[in-house]
XYZ file of C-alpha atoms in Angstrom:
177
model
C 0.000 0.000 0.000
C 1.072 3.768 -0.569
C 2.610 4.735 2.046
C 0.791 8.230 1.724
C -2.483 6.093 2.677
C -1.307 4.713 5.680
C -4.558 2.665 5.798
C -6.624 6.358 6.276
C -8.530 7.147 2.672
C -9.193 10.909 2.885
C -12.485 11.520 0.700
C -13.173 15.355 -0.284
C -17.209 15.581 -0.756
C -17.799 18.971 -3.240
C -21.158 19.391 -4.111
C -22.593 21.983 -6.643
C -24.673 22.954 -3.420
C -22.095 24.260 -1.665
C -21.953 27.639 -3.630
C -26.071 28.076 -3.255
C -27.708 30.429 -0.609
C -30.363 29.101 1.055
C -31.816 24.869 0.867
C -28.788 22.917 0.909
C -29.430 19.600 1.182
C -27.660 16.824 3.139
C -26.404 14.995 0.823
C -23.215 14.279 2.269
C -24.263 13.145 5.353
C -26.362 10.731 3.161
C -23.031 9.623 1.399
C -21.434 9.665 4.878
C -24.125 7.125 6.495
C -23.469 4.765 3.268
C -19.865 4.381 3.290
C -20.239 3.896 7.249
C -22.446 0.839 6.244
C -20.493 -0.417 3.368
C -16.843 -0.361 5.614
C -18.765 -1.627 8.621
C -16.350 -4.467 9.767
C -18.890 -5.886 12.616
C -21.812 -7.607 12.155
C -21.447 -9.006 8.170
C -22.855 -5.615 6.840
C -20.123 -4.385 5.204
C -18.763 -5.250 1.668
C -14.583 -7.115 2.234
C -12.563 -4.741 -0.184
C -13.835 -1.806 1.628
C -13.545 -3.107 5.341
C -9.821 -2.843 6.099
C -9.933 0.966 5.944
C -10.434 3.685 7.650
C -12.360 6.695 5.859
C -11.844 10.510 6.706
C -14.568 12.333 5.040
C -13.283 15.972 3.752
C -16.527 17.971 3.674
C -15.961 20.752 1.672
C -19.486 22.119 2.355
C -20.057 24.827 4.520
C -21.814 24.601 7.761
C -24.148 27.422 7.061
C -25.568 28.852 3.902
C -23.309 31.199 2.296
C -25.128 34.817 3.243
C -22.534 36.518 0.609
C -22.585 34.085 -2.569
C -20.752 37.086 -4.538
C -18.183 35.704 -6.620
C -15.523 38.832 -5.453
C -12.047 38.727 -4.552
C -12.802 41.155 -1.857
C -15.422 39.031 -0.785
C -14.254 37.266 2.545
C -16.733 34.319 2.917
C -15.851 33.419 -0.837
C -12.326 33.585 -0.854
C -12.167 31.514 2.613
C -14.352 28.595 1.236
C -12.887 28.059 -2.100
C -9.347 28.009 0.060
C -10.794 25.562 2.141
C -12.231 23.445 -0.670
C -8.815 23.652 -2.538
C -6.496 22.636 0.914
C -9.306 19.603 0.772
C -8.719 18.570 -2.384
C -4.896 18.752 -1.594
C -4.641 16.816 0.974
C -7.454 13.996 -0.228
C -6.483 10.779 -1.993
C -10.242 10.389 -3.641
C -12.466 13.471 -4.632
C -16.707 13.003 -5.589
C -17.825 15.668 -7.118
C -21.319 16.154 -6.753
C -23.752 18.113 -9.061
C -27.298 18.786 -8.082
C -29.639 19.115 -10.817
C -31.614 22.133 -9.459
C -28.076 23.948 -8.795
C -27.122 27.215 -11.047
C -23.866 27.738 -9.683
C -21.110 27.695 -12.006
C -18.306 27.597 -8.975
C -18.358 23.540 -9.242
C -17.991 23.489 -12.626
C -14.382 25.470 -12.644
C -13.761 23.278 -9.521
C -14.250 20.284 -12.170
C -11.633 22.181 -14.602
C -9.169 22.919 -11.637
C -8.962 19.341 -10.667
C -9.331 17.407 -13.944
C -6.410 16.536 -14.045
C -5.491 15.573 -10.133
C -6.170 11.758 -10.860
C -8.452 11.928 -7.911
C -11.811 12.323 -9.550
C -15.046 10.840 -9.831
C -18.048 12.737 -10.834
C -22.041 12.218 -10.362
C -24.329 15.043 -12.732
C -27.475 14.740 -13.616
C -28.690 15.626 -17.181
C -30.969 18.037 -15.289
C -27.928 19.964 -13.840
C -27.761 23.370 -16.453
C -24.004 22.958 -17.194
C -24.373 19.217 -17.625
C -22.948 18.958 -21.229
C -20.262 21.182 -20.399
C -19.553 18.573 -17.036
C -19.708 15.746 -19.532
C -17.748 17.102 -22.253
C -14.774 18.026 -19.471
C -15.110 14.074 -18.395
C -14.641 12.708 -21.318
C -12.064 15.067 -22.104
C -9.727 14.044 -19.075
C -10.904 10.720 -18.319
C -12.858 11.367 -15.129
C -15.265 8.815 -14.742
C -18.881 10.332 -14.606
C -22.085 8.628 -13.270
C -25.605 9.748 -14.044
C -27.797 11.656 -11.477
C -30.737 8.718 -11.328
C -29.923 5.840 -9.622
C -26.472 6.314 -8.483
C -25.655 5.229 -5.104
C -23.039 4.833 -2.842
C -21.604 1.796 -3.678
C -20.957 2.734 -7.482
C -19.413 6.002 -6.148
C -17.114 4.571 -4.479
C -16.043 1.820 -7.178
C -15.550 4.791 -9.192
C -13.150 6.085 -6.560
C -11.242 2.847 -5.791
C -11.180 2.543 -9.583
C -8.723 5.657 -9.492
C -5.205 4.840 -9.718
C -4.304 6.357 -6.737
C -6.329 4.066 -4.626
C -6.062 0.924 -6.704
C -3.197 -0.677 -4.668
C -5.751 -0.392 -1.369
C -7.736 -3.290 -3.552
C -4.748 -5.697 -3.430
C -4.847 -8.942 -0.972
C -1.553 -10.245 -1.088
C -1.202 -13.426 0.271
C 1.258 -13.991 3.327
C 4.263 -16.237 2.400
């Protein structure tokens, strides 16, 4: 294993909600309370490849609303959460990138462009989602793999993220000799 894993998977959760004043919804504790149950090494719940791990969930969402969405240099509350979300993305080995389809914001989408190329990214958008085409086109483009909106759950996000080369080796059983 990587020795920059150290048996920890860091996870950054960005969500195109995150830039929105007003109704954010919980998604991520949703994502949150499904990894819990698919790592859970008591009781049979959990799935093998994802039990020997521990999980550190980098929640790039705010814990309020944003009351200034202005996109503004001089704006304080902006500058200090795309910081944050970028320090996230930094230090995490996996990144799932979120997009709501009722979201307008266009802040996610030059996230997406910022980090296409980190080999950390998997990507759920909706055909709903207004920039969707643009989302899909930047995808392809880099090789991000991107899951539909409908029907997506936790499980197939996070076979996209162990799917990333990064976090491939954390998939290996060797046998002891």
């Amino acid at each position: 294993m990587d020795e920059s894993i150290n048996g920890t998977v860091k996870i950054a959760l960005i969500g195109s909600d995150s830039y929105e004043p007003g109704g954010m919804y919980d998604w991520q504790g949703k994502f949150a309370e499904g990894l819990a149950k698919l790592a859970d090494p008591v009781g049979g719940q959990g799935l093998l490849m994802y039990k020997n791990l521990n999980y550190t969930i980098l929640n790039c969402k705010p814990a309020n609303p944003p009351h200034n969405p202005t996109m503004d240099i001089n704006n304080p509350e902006m500058v200090t959460k795309v910081s944050a979300s970028f320090d996230f993305c930094s230090v995490a080995d996996a990144i799932f990138l979120n997009f709501l389809k009722k979201s307008t914001s266009m802040m996610p989408v030059f996230e997406l462009g910022y980090l296409a190329t980190s080999g950390k990214l998997v990507v759920r958008c909706p055909n709903e989602y207004a920039y969707q085409p643009l989302v899909q086109l930047v995808c392809q483009r880099h090789g991000i793999p991107m899951y539909p909106g409908q029907m997506t759950n936790v499980l197939t996000i996070l076979q996209g993220l162990f799917s990333l080369p990064g976090l491939q080796q954390t998939q290996q059983y060797p046998l002891p000799e």
